[in-house]
């Protein structure tokens, strides 16, 4: 069975510092990987996705993620965090034709 | 372009009562999903439609939950009767998928259900 893990429940970072949110996956074959962000009382918003190609994927709002096949990871990164980046972040993954499995989420708190 | 529309946004019912949620996906999206999201957790798939066909309903508690997607557009999710443990946010999402490839899903704001 496929699975997605986000090992950190919460990440705290100072504004202007680099932000990393970790994600590891277990998916048969070539995975489809996504990052979504959720603000309070809102639905999930798409940030970026990896299907094939370059291991470094660039997405919305200055976010990027690095696909690492050997470590089965897809960590989300932002070089300089903003207070407005404070939200709940979800990693999701799946194989072609299968459902997406979501991680448990990581709450990001960016302090001024 | 309008996003995924869900109604109602909030619903409070007593246990054993029925409840229904409605979703209108983004125009042209062939795939529609219903997820349940418990507090502090990631969404869990209940059912996935490709056009009118339910292609994955393995996680749908079929003794009390039902769903339909008439004409391959709007969808309704029903719970009858509701139990206390059904309290959660029910999310609808849609995407434009071809040949098993996953494209990004667009989510609605969700319906927060409270069962008393």
mmCIF file of C-alpha atoms in Angstrom:
data_model
loop_
_atom_site.group_PDB
_atom_site.id
_atom_site.type_symbol
_atom_site.label_atom_id
_atom_site.label_comp_id
_atom_site.label_asym_id
_atom_site.label_seq_id
_atom_site.Cartn_x
_atom_site.Cartn_y
_atom_site.Cartn_z
ATOM 1 C CA UNK A 1 0.000 0.000 0.000
ATOM 2 C CA UNK A 2 1.244 3.468 -0.774
ATOM 3 C CA UNK A 3 1.930 5.956 1.990
ATOM 4 C CA UNK A 4 3.069 9.519 2.517
ATOM 5 C CA UNK A 5 4.682 10.714 5.713
ATOM 6 C CA UNK A 6 5.298 14.190 7.055
ATOM 7 C CA UNK A 7 7.501 13.633 10.090
ATOM 8 C CA UNK A 8 7.081 17.089 11.614
ATOM 9 C CA UNK A 9 3.763 18.219 13.047
ATOM 10 C CA UNK A 10 4.961 21.808 13.225
ATOM 11 C CA UNK A 11 7.823 23.867 11.868
ATOM 12 C CA UNK A 12 8.733 27.213 13.377
ATOM 13 C CA UNK A 13 10.898 29.654 11.460
ATOM 14 C CA UNK A 14 11.750 33.321 11.673
ATOM 15 C CA UNK A 15 10.671 35.587 8.855
ATOM 16 C CA UNK A 16 13.374 35.865 6.228
ATOM 17 C CA UNK A 17 14.929 32.525 7.111
ATOM 18 C CA UNK A 18 14.815 29.456 4.878
ATOM 19 C CA UNK A 19 11.814 27.166 5.280
ATOM 20 C CA UNK A 20 11.849 23.411 4.750
ATOM 21 C CA UNK A 21 8.882 21.067 5.169
ATOM 22 C CA UNK A 22 9.737 17.391 4.953
ATOM 23 C CA UNK A 23 7.904 14.637 3.094
ATOM 24 C CA UNK A 24 8.760 11.019 2.381
ATOM 25 C CA UNK A 25 6.753 8.616 0.280
ATOM 26 C CA UNK A 26 6.266 4.957 -0.479
ATOM 27 C CA UNK A 27 4.731 4.528 -3.933
ATOM 28 C CA UNK A 28 5.107 1.721 -6.432
ATOM 29 C CA UNK A 29 6.720 2.695 -9.683
ATOM 30 C CA UNK A 30 7.121 6.298 -10.695
ATOM 31 C CA UNK A 31 5.317 8.547 -8.233
ATOM 32 C CA UNK A 32 3.172 11.591 -8.773
ATOM 33 C CA UNK A 33 3.931 14.008 -5.934
ATOM 34 C CA UNK A 34 2.162 17.190 -4.889
ATOM 35 C CA UNK A 35 2.270 19.899 -2.275
ATOM 36 C CA UNK A 36 -0.841 21.730 -1.132
ATOM 37 C CA UNK A 37 -1.346 24.535 1.383
ATOM 38 C CA UNK A 38 -4.423 25.085 3.527
ATOM 39 C CA UNK A 39 -5.348 28.347 5.199
ATOM 40 C CA UNK A 40 -7.954 28.443 8.007
ATOM 41 C CA UNK A 41 -11.482 27.672 6.829
ATOM 42 C CA UNK A 42 -10.287 27.303 3.259
ATOM 43 C CA UNK A 43 -9.871 24.391 0.909
ATOM 44 C CA UNK A 44 -6.478 23.100 -0.104
ATOM 45 C CA UNK A 45 -4.577 25.136 -2.671
ATOM 46 C CA UNK A 46 -2.151 23.575 -5.120
ATOM 47 C CA UNK A 47 1.483 24.668 -4.792
ATOM 48 C CA UNK A 48 3.474 22.402 -7.081
ATOM 49 C CA UNK A 49 3.784 18.906 -8.494
ATOM 50 C CA UNK A 50 6.386 16.421 -9.671
ATOM 51 C CA UNK A 51 5.597 13.922 -12.406
ATOM 52 C CA UNK A 52 8.785 13.445 -14.407
ATOM 53 C CA UNK A 53 11.742 15.528 -15.447
ATOM 54 C CA UNK A 54 13.839 17.848 -13.364
ATOM 55 C CA UNK A 55 14.199 16.874 -9.755
ATOM 56 C CA UNK A 56 13.814 20.502 -8.665
ATOM 57 C CA UNK A 57 10.259 21.692 -9.148
ATOM 58 C CA UNK A 58 9.279 25.335 -8.870
ATOM 59 C CA UNK A 59 5.802 26.324 -7.816
ATOM 60 C CA UNK A 60 3.604 29.130 -6.605
ATOM 61 C CA UNK A 61 4.530 31.873 -4.119
ATOM 62 C CA UNK A 62 8.278 31.204 -4.368
ATOM 63 C CA UNK A 63 8.062 27.599 -3.182
ATOM 64 C CA UNK A 64 10.071 24.776 -4.684
ATOM 65 C CA UNK A 65 10.494 21.094 -3.941
ATOM 66 C CA UNK A 66 13.253 18.610 -4.571
ATOM 67 C CA UNK A 67 12.477 15.075 -5.657
ATOM 68 C CA UNK A 68 15.032 12.581 -4.344
ATOM 69 C CA UNK A 69 14.397 9.076 -5.614
ATOM 70 C CA UNK A 70 17.100 7.374 -3.569
ATOM 71 C CA UNK A 71 15.778 8.866 -0.334
ATOM 72 C CA UNK A 72 12.107 8.684 -1.457
ATOM 73 C CA UNK A 73 11.683 12.277 -0.370
ATOM 74 C CA UNK A 74 9.967 15.359 -1.737
ATOM 75 C CA UNK A 75 10.801 18.205 0.652
ATOM 76 C CA UNK A 76 9.187 21.608 0.201
ATOM 77 C CA UNK A 77 11.459 24.635 0.439
ATOM 78 C CA UNK A 78 11.338 28.383 0.368
ATOM 79 C CA UNK A 79 14.524 30.465 0.550
ATOM 80 C CA UNK A 80 13.026 33.303 2.580
ATOM 81 C CA UNK A 81 9.839 32.710 4.574
ATOM 82 C CA UNK A 82 7.103 35.299 5.033
ATOM 83 C CA UNK A 83 4.672 35.653 7.923
ATOM 84 C CA UNK A 84 1.908 35.055 5.370
ATOM 85 C CA UNK A 85 3.345 31.583 4.691
ATOM 86 C CA UNK A 86 2.009 30.465 8.060
ATOM 87 C CA UNK A 87 -0.475 27.716 7.203
ATOM 88 C CA UNK A 88 -0.976 23.959 7.076
ATOM 89 C CA UNK A 89 0.984 22.162 4.371
ATOM 90 C CA UNK A 90 0.135 18.767 2.914
ATOM 91 C CA UNK A 91 2.241 16.464 0.804
ATOM 92 C CA UNK A 92 0.413 13.956 -1.412
ATOM 93 C CA UNK A 93 1.546 11.141 -3.650
ATOM 94 C CA UNK A 94 0.336 8.259 -5.721
ATOM 95 C CA UNK A 95 1.019 6.015 -8.664
ATOM 96 C CA UNK A 96 -0.567 6.508 -12.060
ATOM 97 C CA UNK A 97 -4.167 5.346 -11.985
ATOM 98 C CA UNK A 98 -4.229 5.108 -8.189
ATOM 99 C CA UNK A 99 -5.662 7.497 -5.680
ATOM 100 C CA UNK A 100 -3.541 10.192 -4.083
ATOM 101 C CA UNK A 101 -2.553 9.582 -0.489
ATOM 102 C CA UNK A 102 -2.102 12.652 1.684
ATOM 103 C CA UNK A 103 0.318 13.067 4.539
ATOM 104 C CA UNK A 104 -0.866 14.154 7.946
ATOM 105 C CA UNK A 105 0.105 17.762 7.401
ATOM 106 C CA UNK A 106 2.725 20.098 8.839
ATOM 107 C CA UNK A 107 1.797 23.355 10.457
ATOM 108 C CA UNK A 108 4.195 26.141 9.573
ATOM 109 C CA UNK A 109 4.504 29.137 11.848
ATOM 110 C CA UNK A 110 6.587 32.030 10.594
ATOM 111 C CA UNK A 111 7.375 34.543 13.312
ATOM 112 C CA UNK A 112 8.082 38.209 12.577
ATOM 113 C CA UNK B 1 -13.093 30.992 -13.801
ATOM 114 C CA UNK B 2 -15.230 29.818 -10.900
ATOM 115 C CA UNK B 3 -13.664 27.339 -8.541
ATOM 116 C CA UNK B 4 -15.175 24.256 -6.981
ATOM 117 C CA UNK B 5 -18.406 25.176 -5.249
ATOM 118 C CA UNK B 6 -19.713 23.344 -2.216
ATOM 119 C CA UNK B 7 -22.809 23.789 -0.125
ATOM 120 C CA UNK B 8 -23.656 24.105 2.609
ATOM 121 C CA UNK B 9 -20.498 25.455 4.243
ATOM 122 C CA UNK B 10 -21.619 24.388 7.692
ATOM 123 C CA UNK B 11 -24.128 21.832 8.923
ATOM 124 C CA UNK B 12 -25.134 20.864 12.444
ATOM 125 C CA UNK B 13 -27.388 17.866 12.899
ATOM 126 C CA UNK B 14 -28.325 15.394 15.585
ATOM 127 C CA UNK B 15 -27.144 11.832 15.337
ATOM 128 C CA UNK B 16 -29.310 9.461 13.326
ATOM 129 C CA UNK B 17 -30.452 12.314 11.080
ATOM 130 C CA UNK B 18 -29.686 12.345 7.351
ATOM 131 C CA UNK B 19 -27.474 14.956 5.713
ATOM 132 C CA UNK B 20 -26.472 15.749 2.151
ATOM 133 C CA UNK B 21 -23.627 17.739 0.648
ATOM 134 C CA UNK B 22 -23.499 19.174 -2.827
ATOM 135 C CA UNK B 23 -20.537 19.885 -5.098
ATOM 136 C CA UNK B 24 -20.209 21.661 -8.424
ATOM 137 C CA UNK B 25 -16.764 21.038 -9.928
ATOM 138 C CA UNK B 26 -14.784 23.271 -12.244
ATOM 139 C CA UNK B 27 -16.315 23.273 -15.704
ATOM 140 C CA UNK B 28 -14.772 20.632 -17.940
ATOM 141 C CA UNK B 29 -13.130 18.636 -15.163
ATOM 142 C CA UNK B 30 -13.834 14.961 -15.684
ATOM 143 C CA UNK B 31 -12.644 13.672 -12.319
ATOM 144 C CA UNK B 32 -14.408 14.473 -9.062
ATOM 145 C CA UNK B 33 -13.351 13.477 -5.560
ATOM 146 C CA UNK B 34 -14.988 13.473 -2.153
ATOM 147 C CA UNK B 35 -12.629 13.546 0.816
ATOM 148 C CA UNK B 36 -13.160 13.549 4.561
ATOM 149 C CA UNK B 37 -10.760 15.574 6.658
ATOM 150 C CA UNK B 38 -10.667 15.136 10.404
ATOM 151 C CA UNK B 39 -9.244 17.877 12.565
ATOM 152 C CA UNK B 40 -5.466 18.048 12.319
ATOM 153 C CA UNK B 41 -5.248 15.323 9.698
ATOM 154 C CA UNK B 42 -4.861 15.050 5.956
ATOM 155 C CA UNK B 43 -7.795 14.442 3.627
ATOM 156 C CA UNK B 44 -8.866 10.835 3.147
ATOM 157 C CA UNK B 45 -10.488 9.794 -0.100
ATOM 158 C CA UNK B 46 -14.071 8.587 0.132
ATOM 159 C CA UNK B 47 -14.909 8.233 -3.533
ATOM 160 C CA UNK B 48 -13.520 9.194 -6.926
ATOM 161 C CA UNK B 49 -15.547 9.626 -10.098
ATOM 162 C CA UNK B 50 -14.352 9.666 -13.658
ATOM 163 C CA UNK B 51 -17.250 11.283 -15.472
ATOM 164 C CA UNK B 52 -20.326 9.418 -14.193
ATOM 165 C CA UNK B 53 -18.472 6.291 -13.077
ATOM 166 C CA UNK B 54 -17.326 5.735 -9.521
ATOM 167 C CA UNK B 55 -13.870 4.261 -10.116
ATOM 168 C CA UNK B 56 -12.745 4.090 -6.491
ATOM 169 C CA UNK B 57 -15.230 3.838 -3.639
ATOM 170 C CA UNK B 58 -13.270 1.390 -1.539
ATOM 171 C CA UNK B 59 -13.088 3.804 1.412
ATOM 172 C CA UNK B 60 -16.764 4.786 1.341
ATOM 173 C CA UNK B 61 -18.733 3.307 4.291
ATOM 174 C CA UNK B 62 -21.488 1.975 2.115
ATOM 175 C CA UNK B 63 -23.815 1.063 4.951
ATOM 176 C CA UNK B 64 -24.519 4.736 5.600
ATOM 177 C CA UNK B 65 -22.806 6.773 2.891
ATOM 178 C CA UNK B 66 -23.917 7.140 -0.695
ATOM 179 C CA UNK B 67 -22.879 9.373 -3.552
ATOM 180 C CA UNK B 68 -23.944 10.138 -7.047
ATOM 181 C CA UNK B 69 -22.696 12.189 -9.959
ATOM 182 C CA UNK B 70 -25.502 12.586 -12.418
ATOM 183 C CA UNK B 71 -24.558 13.571 -15.952
ATOM 184 C CA UNK B 72 -20.932 13.639 -14.932
ATOM 185 C CA UNK B 73 -21.061 17.152 -13.500
ATOM 186 C CA UNK B 74 -22.524 17.936 -10.066
ATOM 187 C CA UNK B 75 -22.277 15.463 -7.260
ATOM 188 C CA UNK B 76 -24.005 14.825 -3.957
ATOM 189 C CA UNK B 77 -22.729 12.927 -0.953
ATOM 190 C CA UNK B 78 -25.274 11.646 1.554
ATOM 191 C CA UNK B 79 -25.018 10.207 5.034
ATOM 192 C CA UNK B 80 -27.964 8.365 6.491
ATOM 193 C CA UNK B 81 -28.063 8.007 9.408
ATOM 194 C CA UNK B 82 -25.281 10.237 10.700
ATOM 195 C CA UNK B 83 -23.157 9.147 13.655
ATOM 196 C CA UNK B 84 -21.104 11.201 16.091
ATOM 197 C CA UNK B 85 -17.903 10.008 14.428
ATOM 198 C CA UNK B 86 -18.959 11.521 11.112
ATOM 199 C CA UNK B 87 -18.174 15.009 12.385
ATOM 200 C CA UNK B 88 -15.485 16.281 10.009
ATOM 201 C CA UNK B 89 -14.924 18.551 7.041
ATOM 202 C CA UNK B 90 -16.079 17.053 3.758
ATOM 203 C CA UNK B 91 -14.056 18.296 0.826
ATOM 204 C CA UNK B 92 -14.879 18.079 -2.835
ATOM 205 C CA UNK B 93 -12.175 18.372 -5.470
ATOM 206 C CA UNK B 94 -11.991 18.126 -9.240
ATOM 207 C CA UNK B 95 -9.291 17.652 -11.832
ATOM 208 C CA UNK B 96 -8.804 17.098 -15.532
ATOM 209 C CA UNK B 97 -7.125 13.715 -15.883
ATOM 210 C CA UNK B 98 -6.260 11.575 -18.876
ATOM 211 C CA UNK B 99 -5.007 8.023 -19.121
ATOM 212 C CA UNK B 100 -4.402 7.531 -15.433
ATOM 213 C CA UNK B 101 -2.174 10.574 -15.093
ATOM 214 C CA UNK B 102 -2.671 12.679 -11.993
ATOM 215 C CA UNK B 103 -3.115 16.378 -12.541
ATOM 216 C CA UNK B 104 -3.536 18.893 -9.771
ATOM 217 C CA UNK B 105 -6.778 18.728 -7.892
ATOM 218 C CA UNK B 106 -8.733 21.889 -7.205
ATOM 219 C CA UNK B 107 -10.504 21.849 -3.873
ATOM 220 C CA UNK B 108 -13.679 23.473 -2.705
ATOM 221 C CA UNK B 109 -13.918 25.220 0.678
ATOM 222 C CA UNK B 110 -15.499 22.170 2.284
ATOM 223 C CA UNK B 111 -18.561 21.490 4.397
ATOM 224 C CA UNK B 112 -17.962 21.352 8.126
ATOM 225 C CA UNK B 113 -20.323 18.781 9.606
ATOM 226 C CA UNK B 114 -21.035 18.627 13.305
ATOM 227 C CA UNK B 115 -23.081 15.706 14.588
ATOM 228 C CA UNK B 116 -24.497 16.198 18.087
#
